[in-house]
Amino acid sequence: MLLFTLGKDGKIELMINCPKIKDIKNKQVLVRVDFNVPLKLVAGKAGNKNAIWRVADSDRISSALETINFLLDNQAKVILISHLGRADGKKNHDLSLLPVAKFLKNNLDLPVEFVNDCVGVDVAEKARNLRSGQALLLENLRFYPGEEKNDPHFTKQLIKDSAAEIYINEAFSASHRAHASTVGLAKRLPSFAGFNLKREVELFSKALNDIKRPLVVVMGGAKISDKVATMQNLARLADVVLVGGGIANAMLRAGGIETHRSFIGADEEKETEEIGKILQTAKDILGEHALERVLFENVGKDRKNLPLPKIVLPIDVLAGVDANAKESEQIALLSDVVDTDNDRDIKYLDIGPETIRLYRYILQGAKTIVWNGPMGVFENPVFARGSREVARAIARASQNGAISLVGGGESNSVINRAGLYNQFTHVSSAGGAALEFLSGEKLPGIEVLEK
Ligand code: ADP
Ligand code: MG
């Protein structure tokens, strides 16, 4: 894989498409970062103009720092752009990047000024007055619908107002989306890969080229429509797929198991088409691998040989009335006692203790582990155990020599809460993008850099 990148000496390597640009000094450099970080409310009320938010977790910021510091040290004029949350093309005070600008300035001591918009006269003025070795952070790109639509007008406006001469993508986690800030800009400006993006692409490519088996993929989380599609490819590549979280609910339901009011990826009433699509893909995956069995040898204390289905679904779950429930109920899913009470007002919110035990066994025998997505609503301590125990089991397998690639915003929070950050081969802040890349799909934001 050939990616344009920045040389450590400040010169730009592989200047195939931009012979005019020799280095970045005094250049206006637009950097797409992923500052889509979790925020916490510190004053006021969510939804109100007086609400004050603070950065709750800075992993994603850290992963862009090498590139940002490099550009500043080499006297570039840096303009940072990012999305935050699902703004859906509208301004939203709760999704402002202002708390990130404060974090960069106050906690990291970076010379960054915040601009209240990502296009417009204010941006144009501040961009033109920007001095070398200084940076701007522009407001959330997704306040404009043109960002997610990859609208050429929006792209051109971003370039014009920021007076950009060079584009750098340092948002691997957003590169599976063909948006204005990932693909649009890269097509119109001399474009380069940031250090972290390059590192992740190389690392994942290496893992893919020479897979140490068995490869166990662990999938959880809530972004089901994305993940279920990726799972189709990943399941072919993997020896075993362990499923948890919301995506397990979808797979269970597709397999004909009662899931009551569990979340399966979309609003049941409003998005029936989406639900139908998710269930169909889930059924296809189960059908494709229904007859495959994998033998795991010498697993667990009793050194059993376990014949397993390739797609392993939870055998029990913890259920509750909703995500904030103070109590949970353990429900066995594959018991002889048929659940006739099939319309209860409960949701499956974590994998159960039997499932934890099973997943632990399987993970012990893995040589490569790819994990994305929490096993349950870990934000609530009542439903945090599944994610924590799976994280621990993966960490233990890594200590015993397995390669472990872990990704995802919320998955990172699980790891941080469990104090396991340094226990894996690689922790990426990218979830969906990492899964897509590992499943062999081409990421539009990376492909465009290779041209
Ligand atoms: P990541 O950021 O690691 O890629 P996702 O964004 O896909 O993961 O999903 C994380 C979210 O999934 C968490 O906020 C968690 O509360 C939610 N989640 C996990 N299990 C369930 C479940 N059973 N029902 C509803 N939501 C769930
Ligand atoms: Mg997430």
Tab-separated table of C-alpha atoms and ligand atoms in Angstrom:
chain	number	residue	atom	x	y	z
A	1	MET	CA	0.000	0.000	0.000
A	2	LEU	CA	1.369	3.323	-1.037
A	3	LEU	CA	0.228	6.387	0.824
A	4	PHE	CA	1.479	9.891	0.463
A	5	THR	CA	2.857	11.016	3.742
A	6	LEU	CA	4.836	13.657	5.512
A	7	GLY	CA	8.569	13.100	5.810
A	8	LYS	CA	9.990	13.514	9.291
A	9	ASP	CA	12.233	16.304	7.985
A	10	GLY	CA	9.251	18.511	7.146
A	11	LYS	CA	9.500	17.745	3.456
A	12	ILE	CA	6.718	15.959	1.715
A	13	GLU	CA	7.535	12.520	0.420
A	14	LEU	CA	6.214	10.971	-2.769
A	15	MET	CA	5.140	14.204	-4.397
A	16	ILE	CA	3.639	12.459	-7.354
A	17	ASN	CA	0.624	14.670	-7.816
A	18	CYS	CA	1.928	17.984	-6.513
A	19	PRO	CA	5.425	18.805	-7.730
A	20	LYS	CA	4.945	22.447	-6.670
A	21	ILE	CA	4.652	21.717	-2.983
A	22	LYS	CA	8.036	20.948	-1.489
A	23	ASP	CA	7.343	21.431	2.178
A	24	ILE	CA	4.691	22.653	4.549
A	25	LYS	CA	6.330	25.782	5.919
A	26	ASN	CA	3.948	28.770	5.789
A	27	LYS	CA	1.375	26.642	3.986
A	28	GLN	CA	-2.301	26.703	4.805
A	29	VAL	CA	-2.942	23.058	5.796
A	30	LEU	CA	-6.447	21.694	6.284
A	31	VAL	CA	-6.357	18.667	8.597
A	32	ARG	CA	-9.359	16.344	8.904
A	33	VAL	CA	-9.174	14.941	12.418
A	34	ASP	CA	-11.687	12.872	14.352
A	35	PHE	CA	-12.549	14.913	17.417
A	36	ASN	CA	-15.847	13.077	17.811
A	37	VAL	CA	-15.134	12.569	21.506
A	38	PRO	CA	-17.560	11.839	24.343
A	39	LEU	CA	-18.564	15.020	26.197
A	40	LYS	CA	-19.955	15.434	29.681
A	41	LEU	CA	-22.289	18.149	30.857
A	42	VAL	CA	-20.731	20.299	33.591
A	43	ALA	CA	-23.332	23.081	33.900
A	44	GLY	CA	-26.753	24.039	32.574
A	45	LYS	CA	-29.151	21.725	30.800
A	46	ALA	CA	-28.645	19.695	27.637
A	47	GLY	CA	-30.455	21.345	24.738
A	48	ASN	CA	-30.056	24.829	26.272
A	49	LYS	CA	-27.706	27.539	25.052
A	50	ASN	CA	-26.276	27.855	28.570
A	51	ALA	CA	-25.185	24.215	28.704
A	52	ILE	CA	-21.444	23.815	29.279
A	53	TRP	CA	-19.782	20.630	28.074
A	54	ARG	CA	-16.344	19.225	28.752
A	55	VAL	CA	-14.271	16.539	26.996
A	56	ALA	CA	-14.887	13.272	28.850
A	57	ASP	CA	-12.389	11.086	27.012
A	58	SER	CA	-9.484	12.357	24.922
A	59	ASP	CA	-8.156	9.219	23.177
A	60	ARG	CA	-9.177	10.426	19.749
A	61	ILE	CA	-7.520	13.773	20.340
A	62	SER	CA	-4.295	12.065	21.401
A	63	SER	CA	-4.127	10.017	18.233
A	64	ALA	CA	-3.988	13.189	16.101
A	65	LEU	CA	-1.378	15.010	18.185
A	66	GLU	CA	1.719	13.730	16.439
A	67	THR	CA	0.543	15.169	13.138
A	68	ILE	CA	-0.694	18.429	14.640
A	69	ASN	CA	2.526	19.044	16.574
A	70	PHE	CA	4.592	18.137	13.548
A	71	LEU	CA	2.783	20.686	11.396
A	72	LEU	CA	3.017	23.405	14.039
A	73	ASP	CA	6.705	22.723	14.703
A	74	ASN	CA	7.353	22.964	10.981
A	75	GLN	CA	5.654	26.367	10.778
A	76	ALA	CA	2.543	25.362	8.859
A	77	LYS	CA	-0.724	27.261	9.309
A	78	VAL	CA	-3.017	24.565	10.604
A	79	ILE	CA	-6.781	24.436	10.212
A	80	LEU	CA	-8.434	21.537	12.028
A	81	ILE	CA	-11.782	20.192	10.898
A	82	SER	CA	-13.952	17.446	12.412
A	83	HIS	CA	-17.450	16.234	13.043
A	84	LEU	CA	-18.976	15.555	16.454
A	85	GLY	CA	-22.030	13.362	16.972
A	86	ARG	CA	-25.038	13.157	14.707
A	87	ALA	CA	-25.863	16.765	13.917
A	88	ASP	CA	-27.754	15.782	10.752
A	89	GLY	CA	-27.008	18.993	8.881
A	90	LYS	CA	-28.289	21.359	11.588
A	91	LYS	CA	-26.562	23.611	14.126
A	92	ASN	CA	-26.728	22.091	17.587
A	93	HIS	CA	-25.186	23.734	20.656
A	94	ASP	CA	-24.753	20.351	22.379
A	95	LEU	CA	-22.571	19.129	19.499
A	96	SER	CA	-20.254	22.126	19.307
A	97	LEU	CA	-16.506	21.530	19.094
A	98	LEU	CA	-15.852	24.454	21.470
A	99	PRO	CA	-15.136	22.113	24.439
A	100	VAL	CA	-12.504	20.382	22.286
A	101	ALA	CA	-10.891	23.738	21.440
A	102	LYS	CA	-10.742	24.524	25.174
A	103	PHE	CA	-9.186	21.135	25.843
A	104	LEU	CA	-6.513	21.669	23.167
A	105	LYS	CA	-5.672	25.093	24.572
A	106	ASN	CA	-5.986	24.537	28.310
A	107	ASN	CA	-4.985	20.894	28.756
A	108	LEU	CA	-2.518	20.475	25.902
A	109	ASP	CA	-1.218	24.024	25.655
A	110	LEU	CA	-1.655	24.126	21.879
A	111	PRO	CA	-1.923	27.493	20.080
A	112	VAL	CA	-5.471	26.864	18.862
A	113	GLU	CA	-8.253	29.362	18.272
A	114	PHE	CA	-11.872	28.248	17.870
A	115	VAL	CA	-14.030	29.533	15.001
A	116	ASN	CA	-17.773	29.454	15.504
A	117	ASP	CA	-18.476	28.040	12.031
A	118	CYS	CA	-16.710	25.855	9.480
A	119	VAL	CA	-17.452	28.074	6.465
A	120	GLY	CA	-18.293	31.771	6.017
A	121	VAL	CA	-16.793	35.233	6.484
A	122	ASP	CA	-15.503	34.625	9.988
A	123	VAL	CA	-13.594	31.548	8.869
A	124	ALA	CA	-12.243	33.424	5.838
A	125	GLU	CA	-10.975	36.322	7.959
A	126	LYS	CA	-9.373	34.206	10.671
A	127	ALA	CA	-7.836	31.856	8.112
A	128	ARG	CA	-6.209	34.756	6.273
A	129	ASN	CA	-4.802	36.217	9.478
A	130	LEU	CA	-3.492	32.869	10.684
A	131	ARG	CA	0.220	32.899	11.416
A	132	SER	CA	2.704	30.082	10.851
A	133	GLY	CA	2.891	27.694	13.785
A	134	GLN	CA	-0.673	28.588	14.851
A	135	ALA	CA	-3.929	26.647	14.473
A	136	LEU	CA	-7.659	27.129	14.111
A	137	LEU	CA	-10.317	24.592	15.035
A	138	LEU	CA	-13.452	25.075	12.947
A	139	GLU	CA	-16.970	24.244	14.164
A	140	ASN	CA	-18.630	20.848	13.555
A	141	LEU	CA	-18.711	20.007	9.830
A	142	ARG	CA	-21.983	18.115	10.174
A	143	PHE	CA	-23.840	21.339	10.993
A	144	TYR	CA	-24.064	21.503	7.179
A	145	PRO	CA	-25.857	18.779	5.175
A	146	GLY	CA	-23.211	19.131	2.435
A	147	GLU	CA	-20.659	17.340	4.604
A	148	GLU	CA	-22.337	13.917	4.688
A	149	LYS	CA	-23.668	14.325	1.139
A	150	ASN	CA	-20.160	15.029	-0.140
A	151	ASP	CA	-21.610	18.079	-1.859
A	152	PRO	CA	-19.027	19.666	-4.212
A	153	HIS	CA	-20.306	23.177	-3.386
A	154	PHE	CA	-19.684	22.610	0.296
A	155	THR	CA	-16.237	21.174	-0.436
A	156	LYS	CA	-15.318	24.174	-2.574
A	157	GLN	CA	-16.533	26.549	0.100
A	158	LEU	CA	-14.429	24.786	2.740
A	159	ILE	CA	-11.366	25.178	0.532
A	160	LYS	CA	-12.065	28.781	-0.384
A	161	ASP	CA	-12.907	30.071	3.089
A	162	SER	CA	-10.007	28.303	4.786
A	163	ALA	CA	-7.664	29.259	1.907
A	164	ALA	CA	-6.430	25.671	2.037
A	165	GLU	CA	-3.404	24.658	-0.029
A	166	ILE	CA	-2.860	21.160	1.358
A	167	TYR	CA	-5.169	18.502	2.801
A	168	ILE	CA	-4.209	15.904	5.367
A	169	ASN	CA	-6.444	13.075	6.511
A	170	GLU	CA	-5.748	12.119	10.119
A	171	ALA	CA	-9.196	10.600	10.714
A	172	PHE	CA	-8.887	6.913	9.949
A	173	SER	CA	-12.085	6.375	11.934
A	174	ALA	CA	-14.065	8.533	9.481
A	175	SER	CA	-12.446	7.202	6.311
A	176	HIS	CA	-15.095	4.572	5.601
A	177	ARG	CA	-17.453	7.424	4.765
A	178	ALA	CA	-17.355	9.248	1.437
A	179	HIS	CA	-18.003	12.698	2.894
A	180	ALA	CA	-16.876	16.163	1.787
A	181	SER	CA	-14.149	16.257	4.438
A	182	THR	CA	-12.799	12.779	3.702
A	183	VAL	CA	-13.175	12.277	-0.048
A	184	GLY	CA	-14.268	15.650	-1.469
A	185	LEU	CA	-11.297	17.603	-0.144
A	186	ALA	CA	-8.805	14.864	-0.985
A	187	LYS	CA	-9.904	14.960	-4.610
A	188	ARG	CA	-9.456	18.701	-4.909
A	189	LEU	CA	-6.292	19.407	-2.938
A	190	PRO	CA	-2.814	17.887	-2.806
A	191	SER	CA	-3.522	15.235	-0.186
A	192	PHE	CA	-1.557	13.315	2.393
A	193	ALA	CA	-2.039	10.747	5.098
A	194	GLY	CA	-1.445	11.779	8.691
A	195	PHE	CA	1.018	9.773	10.769
A	196	ASN	CA	-1.588	7.892	12.771
A	197	LEU	CA	-3.751	7.085	9.761
A	198	LYS	CA	-0.712	5.732	7.956
A	199	ARG	CA	0.320	3.685	10.987
A	200	GLU	CA	-3.128	2.155	11.370
A	201	VAL	CA	-3.472	1.319	7.689
A	202	GLU	CA	-0.068	-0.379	7.723
A	203	LEU	CA	-0.756	-2.238	10.935
A	204	PHE	CA	-4.131	-3.547	9.830
A	205	SER	CA	-2.789	-4.453	6.376
A	206	LYS	CA	-0.007	-6.445	7.992
A	207	ALA	CA	-2.443	-8.336	10.231
A	208	LEU	CA	-4.588	-9.120	7.193
A	209	ASN	CA	-1.755	-10.344	5.002
A	210	ASP	CA	-0.606	-12.990	7.423
A	211	ILE	CA	-3.408	-14.062	9.723
A	212	LYS	CA	-2.388	-16.214	12.685
A	213	ARG	CA	-5.259	-18.621	13.262
A	214	PRO	CA	-7.622	-19.184	14.882
A	215	LEU	CA	-8.913	-15.680	14.222
A	216	VAL	CA	-11.713	-14.783	16.607
A	217	VAL	CA	-13.784	-11.710	15.792
A	218	VAL	CA	-15.763	-10.214	18.661
A	219	MET	CA	-18.577	-7.907	17.616
A	220	GLY	CA	-20.893	-5.842	19.742
A	221	GLY	CA	-22.181	-2.313	20.015
A	222	ALA	CA	-25.069	-0.411	18.611
A	223	LYS	CA	-24.235	0.753	15.083
A	224	ILE	CA	-25.878	-2.319	13.682
A	225	SER	CA	-26.748	-1.385	10.109
A	226	ASP	CA	-23.049	-0.651	9.414
A	227	LYS	CA	-21.736	-3.599	11.316
A	228	VAL	CA	-24.051	-6.279	10.053
A	229	ALA	CA	-22.937	-5.576	6.476
A	230	THR	CA	-19.282	-5.722	7.468
A	231	MET	CA	-19.905	-8.903	9.420
A	232	GLN	CA	-20.811	-10.703	6.239
A	233	ASN	CA	-17.244	-10.314	4.984
A	234	LEU	CA	-15.611	-10.722	8.371
A	235	ALA	CA	-17.429	-13.983	9.081
A	236	ARG	CA	-15.896	-15.496	5.950
A	237	LEU	CA	-12.439	-14.460	7.056
A	238	ALA	CA	-12.749	-15.436	10.718
A	239	ASP	CA	-12.697	-18.875	12.309
A	240	VAL	CA	-15.221	-17.841	14.934
A	241	VAL	CA	-17.370	-14.750	15.462
A	242	LEU	CA	-18.534	-13.998	19.006
A	243	VAL	CA	-21.498	-11.674	19.063
A	244	GLY	CA	-22.778	-9.415	21.841
A	245	GLY	CA	-24.501	-6.059	22.374
A	246	GLY	CA	-27.267	-4.731	20.173
A	247	ILE	CA	-25.990	-6.659	17.176
A	248	ALA	CA	-26.497	-9.917	19.112
A	249	ASN	CA	-30.134	-8.930	19.629
A	250	ALA	CA	-30.532	-8.573	15.873
A	251	MET	CA	-28.846	-11.914	15.187
A	252	LEU	CA	-30.908	-13.687	17.867
A	253	ARG	CA	-34.122	-12.296	16.475
A	254	ALA	CA	-33.121	-13.217	12.939
A	255	GLY	CA	-32.476	-16.728	14.266
A	256	GLY	CA	-36.016	-16.944	15.597
A	257	ILE	CA	-35.262	-16.309	19.266
A	258	GLU	CA	-37.543	-14.037	21.289
A	259	THR	CA	-35.873	-10.689	22.080
A	260	HIS	CA	-38.891	-8.791	23.478
A	261	ARG	CA	-38.270	-5.016	23.313
A	262	SER	CA	-34.526	-5.256	22.746
A	263	PHE	CA	-32.787	-2.675	20.610
A	264	ILE	CA	-31.864	-4.133	17.242
A	265	GLY	CA	-30.531	-1.087	15.452
A	266	ALA	CA	-33.395	1.214	14.562
A	267	ASP	CA	-36.755	2.536	15.704
A	268	GLU	CA	-39.239	-0.346	15.328
A	269	GLU	CA	-42.159	1.884	14.366
A	270	LYS	CA	-40.545	4.598	12.279
A	271	GLU	CA	-37.805	2.654	10.542
A	272	THR	CA	-39.454	-0.618	9.607
A	273	GLU	CA	-37.581	-0.752	6.317
A	274	GLU	CA	-34.239	-0.414	8.108
A	275	ILE	CA	-35.255	-3.120	10.613
A	276	GLY	CA	-36.205	-5.394	7.738
A	277	LYS	CA	-32.834	-4.869	6.082
A	278	ILE	CA	-30.917	-5.554	9.282
A	279	LEU	CA	-32.839	-8.767	9.968
A	280	GLN	CA	-32.442	-9.967	6.385
A	281	THR	CA	-28.669	-9.461	6.426
A	282	ALA	CA	-28.488	-11.156	9.833
A	283	LYS	CA	-30.464	-14.117	8.465
A	284	ASP	CA	-28.197	-14.343	5.421
A	285	ILE	CA	-25.118	-14.474	7.628
A	286	LEU	CA	-26.590	-17.166	9.884
A	287	GLY	CA	-27.746	-19.156	6.862
A	288	GLU	CA	-24.392	-18.970	5.111
A	289	HIS	CA	-22.549	-20.433	8.101
A	290	ALA	CA	-25.285	-22.623	9.590
A	291	LEU	CA	-23.542	-25.896	8.882
A	292	GLU	CA	-20.000	-24.869	9.714
A	293	ARG	CA	-18.552	-26.167	12.949
A	294	VAL	CA	-15.239	-25.187	14.475
A	295	LEU	CA	-13.398	-27.430	16.856
A	296	PHE	CA	-11.647	-25.625	19.677
A	297	GLU	CA	-9.192	-27.951	21.348
A	298	ASN	CA	-8.069	-28.064	24.982
A	299	VAL	CA	-10.182	-25.166	26.036
A	300	GLY	CA	-10.644	-24.117	29.652
A	301	LYS	CA	-9.624	-25.724	32.929
A	302	ASP	CA	-11.088	-29.099	32.012
A	303	ARG	CA	-9.321	-29.093	28.618
A	304	LYS	CA	-12.424	-29.899	26.627
A	305	ASN	CA	-12.730	-30.110	22.870
A	306	LEU	CA	-15.581	-27.841	21.902
A	307	PRO	CA	-17.356	-28.081	18.545
A	308	LEU	CA	-18.814	-24.619	17.970
A	309	PRO	CA	-20.948	-22.940	15.374
A	310	LYS	CA	-18.965	-20.347	13.481
A	311	ILE	CA	-21.264	-17.524	14.552
A	312	VAL	CA	-21.614	-17.820	18.309
A	313	LEU	CA	-24.573	-15.982	19.823
A	314	PRO	CA	-25.170	-15.387	23.546
A	315	ILE	CA	-26.572	-18.396	25.379
A	316	ASP	CA	-27.878	-16.155	28.139
A	317	VAL	CA	-28.411	-12.427	28.644
A	318	LEU	CA	-29.073	-9.860	31.334
A	319	ALA	CA	-32.358	-8.106	30.694
A	320	GLY	CA	-33.859	-4.964	32.196
A	321	VAL	CA	-36.728	-2.563	31.671
A	322	ASP	CA	-34.449	-0.026	30.008
A	323	ALA	CA	-30.824	1.094	29.748
A	324	ASN	CA	-31.041	2.917	33.099
A	325	ALA	CA	-32.536	-0.037	34.954
A	326	LYS	CA	-31.241	-0.563	38.491
A	327	GLU	CA	-31.923	-4.302	38.367
A	328	SER	CA	-31.270	-7.062	35.892
A	329	GLU	CA	-32.748	-10.472	35.241
A	330	GLN	CA	-30.747	-13.360	33.796
A	331	ILE	CA	-32.491	-15.065	30.901
A	332	ALA	CA	-31.281	-18.361	29.421
A	333	LEU	CA	-31.778	-18.331	25.667
A	334	LEU	CA	-30.981	-21.869	24.684
A	335	SER	CA	-32.768	-23.746	27.431
A	336	ASP	CA	-35.211	-26.629	27.074
A	337	VAL	CA	-37.861	-24.576	28.785
A	338	VAL	CA	-39.518	-22.680	25.980
A	339	ASP	CA	-40.189	-19.029	26.727
A	340	THR	CA	-43.917	-18.740	26.109
A	341	ASP	CA	-44.188	-15.322	27.674
A	342	ASN	CA	-43.173	-13.701	24.444
A	343	ASP	CA	-44.205	-10.100	24.710
A	344	ARG	CA	-42.637	-8.800	27.869
A	345	ASP	CA	-41.627	-5.200	28.397
A	346	ILE	CA	-37.919	-5.959	28.762
A	347	LYS	CA	-34.737	-5.431	26.806
A	348	TYR	CA	-31.585	-7.521	26.546
A	349	LEU	CA	-28.840	-5.224	27.797
A	350	ASP	CA	-25.775	-7.386	28.437
A	351	ILE	CA	-24.482	-10.891	27.784
A	352	GLY	CA	-25.084	-13.231	30.721
A	353	PRO	CA	-22.608	-15.086	32.993
A	354	GLU	CA	-22.793	-18.364	31.017
A	355	THR	CA	-22.005	-16.513	27.817
A	356	ILE	CA	-19.074	-14.750	29.495
A	357	ARG	CA	-17.706	-18.153	30.510
A	358	LEU	CA	-18.090	-19.526	26.976
A	359	TYR	CA	-16.528	-16.469	25.291
A	360	ARG	CA	-13.638	-16.576	27.765
A	361	TYR	CA	-12.924	-20.194	26.792
A	362	ILE	CA	-12.943	-19.434	23.119
A	363	LEU	CA	-10.769	-16.346	23.482
A	364	GLN	CA	-8.177	-18.390	25.369
A	365	GLY	CA	-7.588	-20.468	22.262
A	366	ALA	CA	-7.357	-17.560	19.806
A	367	LYS	CA	-4.146	-16.524	18.042
A	368	THR	CA	-5.628	-13.344	16.568
A	369	ILE	CA	-8.510	-11.348	18.043
A	370	VAL	CA	-10.360	-8.481	16.422
A	371	TRP	CA	-12.783	-6.749	18.757
A	372	ASN	CA	-15.214	-3.900	18.182
A	373	GLY	CA	-18.245	-2.896	20.193
A	374	PRO	CA	-19.280	-3.325	23.833
A	375	MET	CA	-21.160	-6.483	24.834
A	376	GLY	CA	-23.809	-4.469	26.643
A	377	VAL	CA	-24.901	-1.056	27.865
A	378	PHE	CA	-21.645	-0.723	29.819
A	379	GLU	CA	-22.397	2.907	30.708
A	380	ASN	CA	-24.746	1.482	33.354
A	381	PRO	CA	-22.760	-0.560	35.926
A	382	VAL	CA	-25.641	-3.090	36.050
A	383	PHE	CA	-24.871	-4.031	32.426
A	384	ALA	CA	-21.096	-3.454	32.332
A	385	ARG	CA	-19.807	-6.874	33.311
A	386	GLY	CA	-19.970	-8.567	29.900
A	387	SER	CA	-17.882	-5.890	28.193
A	388	ARG	CA	-15.375	-5.737	31.047
A	389	GLU	CA	-14.903	-9.521	31.186
A	390	VAL	CA	-14.506	-9.821	27.440
A	391	ALA	CA	-11.931	-7.001	27.524
A	392	ARG	CA	-10.067	-8.843	30.297
A	393	ALA	CA	-10.166	-12.134	28.402
A	394	ILE	CA	-8.747	-10.479	25.289
A	395	ALA	CA	-6.032	-8.782	27.351
A	396	ARG	CA	-5.121	-12.147	28.883
A	397	ALA	CA	-4.936	-13.814	25.456
A	398	SER	CA	-2.629	-10.973	24.337
A	399	GLN	CA	-0.362	-11.568	27.299
A	400	ASN	CA	-0.146	-15.177	26.143
A	401	GLY	CA	0.975	-14.181	22.674
A	402	ALA	CA	-2.210	-13.584	20.696
A	403	ILE	CA	-2.418	-10.565	18.395
A	404	SER	CA	-5.261	-8.312	19.514
A	405	LEU	CA	-6.684	-5.454	17.483
A	406	VAL	CA	-9.287	-3.477	19.358
A	407	GLY	CA	-11.266	-0.570	17.985
A	408	GLY	CA	-14.198	1.768	18.525
A	409	GLY	CA	-15.021	4.892	20.499
A	410	GLU	CA	-17.114	3.174	23.159
A	411	SER	CA	-14.931	0.069	23.142
A	412	ASN	CA	-12.050	2.393	24.076
A	413	SER	CA	-14.086	3.653	27.033
A	414	VAL	CA	-14.637	0.073	28.184
A	415	ILE	CA	-10.887	-0.534	28.058
A	416	ASN	CA	-10.078	2.688	29.891
A	417	ARG	CA	-12.612	1.976	32.619
A	418	ALA	CA	-11.160	-1.489	33.087
A	419	GLY	CA	-7.632	-0.023	33.237
A	420	LEU	CA	-6.444	-2.214	30.395
A	421	TYR	CA	-5.243	0.338	27.877
A	422	ASN	CA	-1.718	-0.993	27.352
A	423	GLN	CA	-2.641	-4.655	27.290
A	424	PHE	CA	-3.474	-5.047	23.599
A	425	THR	CA	-1.424	-5.245	20.418
A	426	HIS	CA	-3.192	-2.192	19.050
A	427	VAL	CA	-6.049	-0.038	20.258
A	428	SER	CA	-7.605	2.062	17.530
A	429	SER	CA	-10.134	4.791	18.060
A	430	ALA	CA	-11.731	3.602	14.830
A	431	GLY	CA	-14.570	1.080	15.089
A	432	GLY	CA	-16.607	0.797	11.902
A	433	ALA	CA	-13.704	1.908	9.707
A	434	ALA	CA	-11.343	-0.647	11.250
A	435	LEU	CA	-13.865	-3.456	10.804
A	436	GLU	CA	-14.503	-2.510	7.196
A	437	PHE	CA	-10.811	-2.304	6.456
A	438	LEU	CA	-10.130	-5.662	8.128
A	439	SER	CA	-12.990	-7.281	6.258
A	440	GLY	CA	-11.184	-6.424	3.047
A	441	GLU	CA	-13.360	-3.535	1.922
A	442	LYS	CA	-11.822	-0.464	0.332
A	443	LEU	CA	-12.309	2.654	2.442
A	444	PRO	CA	-13.167	5.609	0.201
A	445	GLY	CA	-11.180	8.061	2.331
A	446	ILE	CA	-8.050	5.903	2.061
A	447	GLU	CA	-8.467	4.946	-1.580
A	448	VAL	CA	-8.525	8.572	-2.625
A	449	LEU	CA	-5.168	9.151	-0.887
A	450	GLU	CA	-3.589	6.300	-2.805
A	451	LYS	CA	-4.369	7.816	-6.170
B	1	ADP	P1	-17.964	1.475	19.257
B	1	ADP	O1	-18.018	2.949	19.540
B	1	ADP	O2	-17.019	0.775	20.175
B	1	ADP	O3	-17.719	1.181	17.810
B	1	ADP	P2	-20.837	1.360	19.018
B	1	ADP	O4	-20.817	2.824	18.840
B	1	ADP	O5	-21.265	0.537	17.882
B	1	ADP	O6	-19.411	0.855	19.582
B	1	ADP	O7	-21.808	0.953	20.225
B	1	ADP	C1	-21.617	1.378	21.539
B	1	ADP	C2	-22.931	1.475	22.252
B	1	ADP	O8	-23.658	0.279	22.151
B	1	ADP	C3	-22.786	1.725	23.724
B	1	ADP	O9	-23.115	3.063	23.994
B	1	ADP	C4	-23.737	0.737	24.396
B	1	ADP	O10	-24.561	1.320	25.373
B	1	ADP	C5	-24.557	0.240	23.227
B	1	ADP	N1	-25.081	-1.123	23.446
B	1	ADP	C6	-24.372	-2.236	23.705
B	1	ADP	N2	-25.175	-3.296	23.917
B	1	ADP	C7	-26.445	-2.859	23.790
B	1	ADP	C8	-27.737	-3.470	23.909
B	1	ADP	N3	-27.858	-4.755	24.218
B	1	ADP	N4	-28.819	-2.702	23.707
B	1	ADP	C9	-28.674	-1.391	23.412
B	1	ADP	N5	-27.492	-0.746	23.280
B	1	ADP	C10	-26.387	-1.468	23.479
B	2	MG	MG	-19.499	4.396	19.045
